[in-house]
């Protein structure tokens, strides 16, 4: 069995509903079990700043899928929930990014793990550290909780979440 961490974000429509639906669809996949969900954080957009604020979460899951198959499952969920890829860093109903997969490093045309620049983004690290304070960068072996981006105050706790079941009931 494999363990992966995902980052999810939404800034179009009912943001919380999109995130909840994405987690539900992951959990309904026969080869995926969502084990952990972080609290929900609201963040300013990055890159293209003329858009609505994002809601962001992190998810920890077990899967029998290979990393490339997990990527396909995530992209299928994005498509099902209306994700349009028109503008880089533009608005989106939902975005699912694989941050870590086991302790692997992967560099392929479609997938890079650990996710590029995750250590620079508080909206990725804060939720990730909430669900696993001991998670390490597979390249450097350092704890992500010690990254400078963890000090960023450009995000706010939007809704505290205790577990997966509570998260799925709120949407």
PDB file of C-alpha atoms in Angstrom:
ATOM      1  CA  UNK A   1       0.000   0.000   0.000  1.00  0.00           C
ATOM      2  CA  UNK A   2       1.160   3.516  -0.787  1.00  0.00           C
ATOM      3  CA  UNK A   3       0.647   6.725   1.171  1.00  0.00           C
ATOM      4  CA  UNK A   4       0.280  10.099  -0.517  1.00  0.00           C
ATOM      5  CA  UNK A   5      -0.387  13.665   0.496  1.00  0.00           C
ATOM      6  CA  UNK A   6      -2.451  15.975  -1.682  1.00  0.00           C
ATOM      7  CA  UNK A   7      -3.059  19.698  -1.612  1.00  0.00           C
ATOM      8  CA  UNK A   8      -6.464  20.953  -2.742  1.00  0.00           C
ATOM      9  CA  UNK A   9      -7.756  24.415  -3.491  1.00  0.00           C
ATOM     10  CA  UNK A  10     -10.910  26.078  -4.783  1.00  0.00           C
ATOM     11  CA  UNK A  11     -11.891  29.697  -5.495  1.00  0.00           C
ATOM     12  CA  UNK A  12     -14.967  29.465  -7.733  1.00  0.00           C
ATOM     13  CA  UNK A  13     -18.565  29.046  -6.567  1.00  0.00           C
ATOM     14  CA  UNK A  14     -19.183  27.158  -3.351  1.00  0.00           C
ATOM     15  CA  UNK A  15     -15.532  26.551  -2.529  1.00  0.00           C
ATOM     16  CA  UNK A  16     -16.146  24.311   0.478  1.00  0.00           C
ATOM     17  CA  UNK A  17     -18.634  22.180  -1.461  1.00  0.00           C
ATOM     18  CA  UNK A  18     -16.084  21.655  -4.256  1.00  0.00           C
ATOM     19  CA  UNK A  19     -13.418  20.556  -1.769  1.00  0.00           C
ATOM     20  CA  UNK A  20     -15.821  18.285   0.080  1.00  0.00           C
ATOM     21  CA  UNK A  21     -17.018  16.705  -3.155  1.00  0.00           C
ATOM     22  CA  UNK A  22     -13.414  16.121  -4.270  1.00  0.00           C
ATOM     23  CA  UNK A  23     -12.570  14.367  -0.989  1.00  0.00           C
ATOM     24  CA  UNK A  24     -15.754  12.292  -1.283  1.00  0.00           C
ATOM     25  CA  UNK A  25     -14.878  11.256  -4.841  1.00  0.00           C
ATOM     26  CA  UNK A  26     -11.357  10.292  -3.764  1.00  0.00           C
ATOM     27  CA  UNK A  27     -12.788   8.212  -0.936  1.00  0.00           C
ATOM     28  CA  UNK A  28     -15.267   6.513  -3.278  1.00  0.00           C
ATOM     29  CA  UNK A  29     -12.459   5.351  -5.579  1.00  0.00           C
ATOM     30  CA  UNK A  30     -11.992   1.597  -4.989  1.00  0.00           C
ATOM     31  CA  UNK A  31      -8.186   1.939  -4.699  1.00  0.00           C
ATOM     32  CA  UNK A  32      -8.104   5.019  -2.422  1.00  0.00           C
ATOM     33  CA  UNK A  33      -8.887   5.536   1.261  1.00  0.00           C
ATOM     34  CA  UNK A  34      -8.742   9.080   2.624  1.00  0.00           C
ATOM     35  CA  UNK A  35      -7.115   8.830   6.052  1.00  0.00           C
ATOM     36  CA  UNK A  36      -6.616  12.497   7.019  1.00  0.00           C
ATOM     37  CA  UNK A  37      -8.066  15.895   6.128  1.00  0.00           C
ATOM     38  CA  UNK A  38      -6.755  19.198   7.442  1.00  0.00           C
ATOM     39  CA  UNK A  39      -8.726  22.181   8.563  1.00  0.00           C
ATOM     40  CA  UNK A  40      -9.800  24.620   5.848  1.00  0.00           C
ATOM     41  CA  UNK A  41      -7.654  27.700   5.276  1.00  0.00           C
ATOM     42  CA  UNK A  42      -8.472  30.798   3.262  1.00  0.00           C
ATOM     43  CA  UNK A  43      -5.624  32.265   1.243  1.00  0.00           C
ATOM     44  CA  UNK A  44      -4.890  35.060  -1.169  1.00  0.00           C
ATOM     45  CA  UNK A  45      -4.385  33.975  -4.790  1.00  0.00           C
ATOM     46  CA  UNK A  46      -0.826  33.449  -5.990  1.00  0.00           C
ATOM     47  CA  UNK A  47       0.409  34.506  -9.421  1.00  0.00           C
ATOM     48  CA  UNK A  48      -2.742  35.961 -10.943  1.00  0.00           C
ATOM     49  CA  UNK A  49      -3.944  38.087  -8.003  1.00  0.00           C
ATOM     50  CA  UNK A  50      -7.108  39.534  -9.610  1.00  0.00           C
ATOM     51  CA  UNK A  51      -9.369  36.686  -8.521  1.00  0.00           C
ATOM     52  CA  UNK A  52     -11.267  35.438  -5.472  1.00  0.00           C
ATOM     53  CA  UNK A  53      -9.543  34.034  -2.396  1.00  0.00           C
ATOM     54  CA  UNK A  54      -8.930  30.299  -2.205  1.00  0.00           C
ATOM     55  CA  UNK A  55      -9.965  27.708   0.321  1.00  0.00           C
ATOM     56  CA  UNK A  56      -7.166  25.167   0.783  1.00  0.00           C
ATOM     57  CA  UNK A  57      -6.818  21.814   2.517  1.00  0.00           C
ATOM     58  CA  UNK A  58      -4.376  18.931   2.670  1.00  0.00           C
ATOM     59  CA  UNK A  59      -5.365  15.279   2.459  1.00  0.00           C
ATOM     60  CA  UNK A  60      -3.472  12.146   3.440  1.00  0.00           C
ATOM     61  CA  UNK A  61      -4.536   8.942   1.720  1.00  0.00           C
ATOM     62  CA  UNK A  62      -3.668   5.299   1.269  1.00  0.00           C
ATOM     63  CA  UNK A  63      -3.826   3.858  -2.211  1.00  0.00           C
ATOM     64  CA  UNK A  64      -2.887   0.795  -4.202  1.00  0.00           C
ATOM     65  CA  UNK A  65      -2.475   3.051  -7.255  1.00  0.00           C
ATOM     66  CA  UNK A  66       0.911   3.914  -8.679  1.00  0.00           C
ATOM     67  CA  UNK A  67       1.731   7.635  -8.631  1.00  0.00           C
ATOM     68  CA  UNK A  68       0.833   8.121 -12.294  1.00  0.00           C
ATOM     69  CA  UNK A  69      -2.505   6.356 -11.754  1.00  0.00           C
ATOM     70  CA  UNK A  70      -3.211   8.567  -8.737  1.00  0.00           C
ATOM     71  CA  UNK A  71      -2.497  11.609 -10.897  1.00  0.00           C
ATOM     72  CA  UNK A  72      -5.037  10.347 -13.455  1.00  0.00           C
ATOM     73  CA  UNK A  73      -7.618   9.828 -10.703  1.00  0.00           C
ATOM     74  CA  UNK A  74      -7.022  13.386  -9.423  1.00  0.00           C
ATOM     75  CA  UNK A  75      -7.338  14.873 -12.902  1.00  0.00           C
ATOM     76  CA  UNK A  76     -10.528  12.912 -13.484  1.00  0.00           C
ATOM     77  CA  UNK A  77     -11.997  14.397 -10.290  1.00  0.00           C
ATOM     78  CA  UNK A  78     -10.934  17.902 -11.345  1.00  0.00           C
ATOM     79  CA  UNK A  79     -12.643  17.410 -14.700  1.00  0.00           C
ATOM     80  CA  UNK A  80     -15.791  15.974 -13.099  1.00  0.00           C
ATOM     81  CA  UNK A  81     -16.009  19.049 -10.870  1.00  0.00           C
ATOM     82  CA  UNK A  82     -15.668  21.456 -13.791  1.00  0.00           C
ATOM     83  CA  UNK A  83     -11.991  22.420 -13.700  1.00  0.00           C
ATOM     84  CA  UNK A  84     -11.047  24.491 -16.751  1.00  0.00           C
ATOM     85  CA  UNK A  85      -7.364  24.980 -17.605  1.00  0.00           C
ATOM     86  CA  UNK A  86      -7.497  28.263 -19.506  1.00  0.00           C
ATOM     87  CA  UNK A  87      -5.226  30.589 -17.502  1.00  0.00           C
ATOM     88  CA  UNK A  88      -2.116  29.545 -15.583  1.00  0.00           C
ATOM     89  CA  UNK A  89      -2.741  30.165 -11.857  1.00  0.00           C
ATOM     90  CA  UNK A  90      -6.257  31.260 -12.801  1.00  0.00           C
ATOM     91  CA  UNK A  91      -9.547  30.657 -10.996  1.00  0.00           C
ATOM     92  CA  UNK A  92     -10.615  27.047 -10.548  1.00  0.00           C
ATOM     93  CA  UNK A  93     -13.461  25.040  -9.126  1.00  0.00           C
ATOM     94  CA  UNK A  94     -10.952  22.602  -7.679  1.00  0.00           C
ATOM     95  CA  UNK A  95      -7.256  21.849  -7.947  1.00  0.00           C
ATOM     96  CA  UNK A  96      -5.757  18.573  -6.708  1.00  0.00           C
ATOM     97  CA  UNK A  97      -1.975  18.366  -6.504  1.00  0.00           C
ATOM     98  CA  UNK A  98       0.031  15.348  -5.384  1.00  0.00           C
ATOM     99  CA  UNK A  99       2.592  16.687  -2.925  1.00  0.00           C
ATOM    100  CA  UNK A 100       4.269  13.501  -1.746  1.00  0.00           C
ATOM    101  CA  UNK A 101       4.001   9.826  -2.624  1.00  0.00           C
ATOM    102  CA  UNK A 102       5.562   7.465  -0.088  1.00  0.00           C
ATOM    103  CA  UNK A 103       9.119   8.772   0.279  1.00  0.00           C
ATOM    104  CA  UNK A 104       9.648   8.707  -3.463  1.00  0.00           C
ATOM    105  CA  UNK A 105      11.135  11.273  -5.773  1.00  0.00           C
ATOM    106  CA  UNK A 106       9.555  11.194  -9.214  1.00  0.00           C
ATOM    107  CA  UNK A 107      10.386  13.263 -12.282  1.00  0.00           C
ATOM    108  CA  UNK A 108       8.343  12.514 -15.351  1.00  0.00           C
ATOM    109  CA  UNK A 109       6.785  14.624 -18.072  1.00  0.00           C
ATOM    110  CA  UNK A 110       3.464  14.807 -16.177  1.00  0.00           C
ATOM    111  CA  UNK A 111       4.453  14.445 -12.533  1.00  0.00           C
ATOM    112  CA  UNK A 112       7.132  15.801 -10.220  1.00  0.00           C
ATOM    113  CA  UNK A 113       7.272  14.606  -6.615  1.00  0.00           C
ATOM    114  CA  UNK A 114       7.874  16.223  -4.235  1.00  0.00           C
ATOM    115  CA  UNK A 115       5.686  18.904  -5.744  1.00  0.00           C
ATOM    116  CA  UNK A 116       7.689  21.863  -7.053  1.00  0.00           C
ATOM    117  CA  UNK A 117       7.831  24.900  -4.773  1.00  0.00           C
ATOM    118  CA  UNK A 118       5.614  23.314  -2.094  1.00  0.00           C
ATOM    119  CA  UNK A 119       8.182  24.272   0.536  1.00  0.00           C
ATOM    120  CA  UNK A 120       7.695  27.947  -0.436  1.00  0.00           C
ATOM    121  CA  UNK A 121       3.919  27.983  -0.029  1.00  0.00           C
ATOM    122  CA  UNK A 122       2.267  28.350   3.353  1.00  0.00           C
ATOM    123  CA  UNK A 123      -1.122  27.417   1.856  1.00  0.00           C
ATOM    124  CA  UNK A 124       0.401  23.995   1.130  1.00  0.00           C
ATOM    125  CA  UNK A 125       2.632  23.548   4.169  1.00  0.00           C
ATOM    126  CA  UNK A 126       0.345  24.726   6.973  1.00  0.00           C
ATOM    127  CA  UNK A 127      -2.457  22.238   6.173  1.00  0.00           C
ATOM    128  CA  UNK A 128       0.105  19.493   5.470  1.00  0.00           C
ATOM    129  CA  UNK A 129       1.884  20.013   8.797  1.00  0.00           C
ATOM    130  CA  UNK A 130      -1.491  20.024  10.560  1.00  0.00           C
ATOM    131  CA  UNK A 131      -2.149  16.446   9.435  1.00  0.00           C
ATOM    132  CA  UNK A 132       1.464  15.263   9.846  1.00  0.00           C
ATOM    133  CA  UNK A 133       3.906  17.415  11.796  1.00  0.00           C
ATOM    134  CA  UNK A 134       6.716  14.905  11.152  1.00  0.00           C
ATOM    135  CA  UNK A 135       6.488  14.812   7.346  1.00  0.00           C
ATOM    136  CA  UNK A 136       9.891  15.174   5.696  1.00  0.00           C
ATOM    137  CA  UNK A 137      11.179  16.315   2.347  1.00  0.00           C
ATOM    138  CA  UNK A 138      12.247  13.071   0.620  1.00  0.00           C
ATOM    139  CA  UNK A 139      15.129  14.866  -1.117  1.00  0.00           C
ATOM    140  CA  UNK A 140      16.708  16.699   1.834  1.00  0.00           C
ATOM    141  CA  UNK A 141      15.360  14.671   4.760  1.00  0.00           C
ATOM    142  CA  UNK A 142      14.408  17.885   6.558  1.00  0.00           C
ATOM    143  CA  UNK A 143      11.083  18.452   8.272  1.00  0.00           C
ATOM    144  CA  UNK A 144       8.689  20.610   6.283  1.00  0.00           C
ATOM    145  CA  UNK A 145       7.566  22.288   9.519  1.00  0.00           C
ATOM    146  CA  UNK A 146      10.962  24.028   9.634  1.00  0.00           C
ATOM    147  CA  UNK A 147      10.588  25.729   6.240  1.00  0.00           C
ATOM    148  CA  UNK A 148      10.501  29.568   6.238  1.00  0.00           C
ATOM    149  CA  UNK A 149       7.127  29.547   4.428  1.00  0.00           C
ATOM    150  CA  UNK A 150       5.554  28.194   7.623  1.00  0.00           C
ATOM    151  CA  UNK A 151       5.912  31.713   9.067  1.00  0.00           C
ATOM    152  CA  UNK A 152       3.768  33.301   6.347  1.00  0.00           C
ATOM    153  CA  UNK A 153       0.727  35.090   7.736  1.00  0.00           C
ATOM    154  CA  UNK A 154      -1.088  35.521   4.411  1.00  0.00           C
ATOM    155  CA  UNK A 155      -3.662  32.891   5.283  1.00  0.00           C
ATOM    156  CA  UNK A 156      -6.358  32.425   7.879  1.00  0.00           C
ATOM    157  CA  UNK A 157      -7.984  29.421   9.489  1.00  0.00           C
ATOM    158  CA  UNK A 158     -11.417  29.338   7.862  1.00  0.00           C
ATOM    159  CA  UNK A 159     -12.894  26.214   9.479  1.00  0.00           C
ATOM    160  CA  UNK A 160     -11.372  23.833  11.999  1.00  0.00           C
ATOM    161  CA  UNK A 161     -11.705  20.149  11.083  1.00  0.00           C
ATOM    162  CA  UNK A 162     -11.015  17.209  13.399  1.00  0.00           C
ATOM    163  CA  UNK A 163     -11.286  14.230  11.024  1.00  0.00           C
ATOM    164  CA  UNK A 164     -12.371  12.983   7.602  1.00  0.00           C
ATOM    165  CA  UNK A 165     -15.930  12.164   8.678  1.00  0.00           C
ATOM    166  CA  UNK A 166     -16.476  15.660  10.088  1.00  0.00           C
ATOM    167  CA  UNK A 167     -15.111  17.217   6.902  1.00  0.00           C
ATOM    168  CA  UNK A 168     -17.392  15.166   4.666  1.00  0.00           C
ATOM    169  CA  UNK A 169     -20.468  16.066   6.724  1.00  0.00           C
ATOM    170  CA  UNK A 170     -19.951  19.810   6.455  1.00  0.00           C
ATOM    171  CA  UNK A 171     -20.245  20.133   2.676  1.00  0.00           C
TER     172      UNK A 171
END
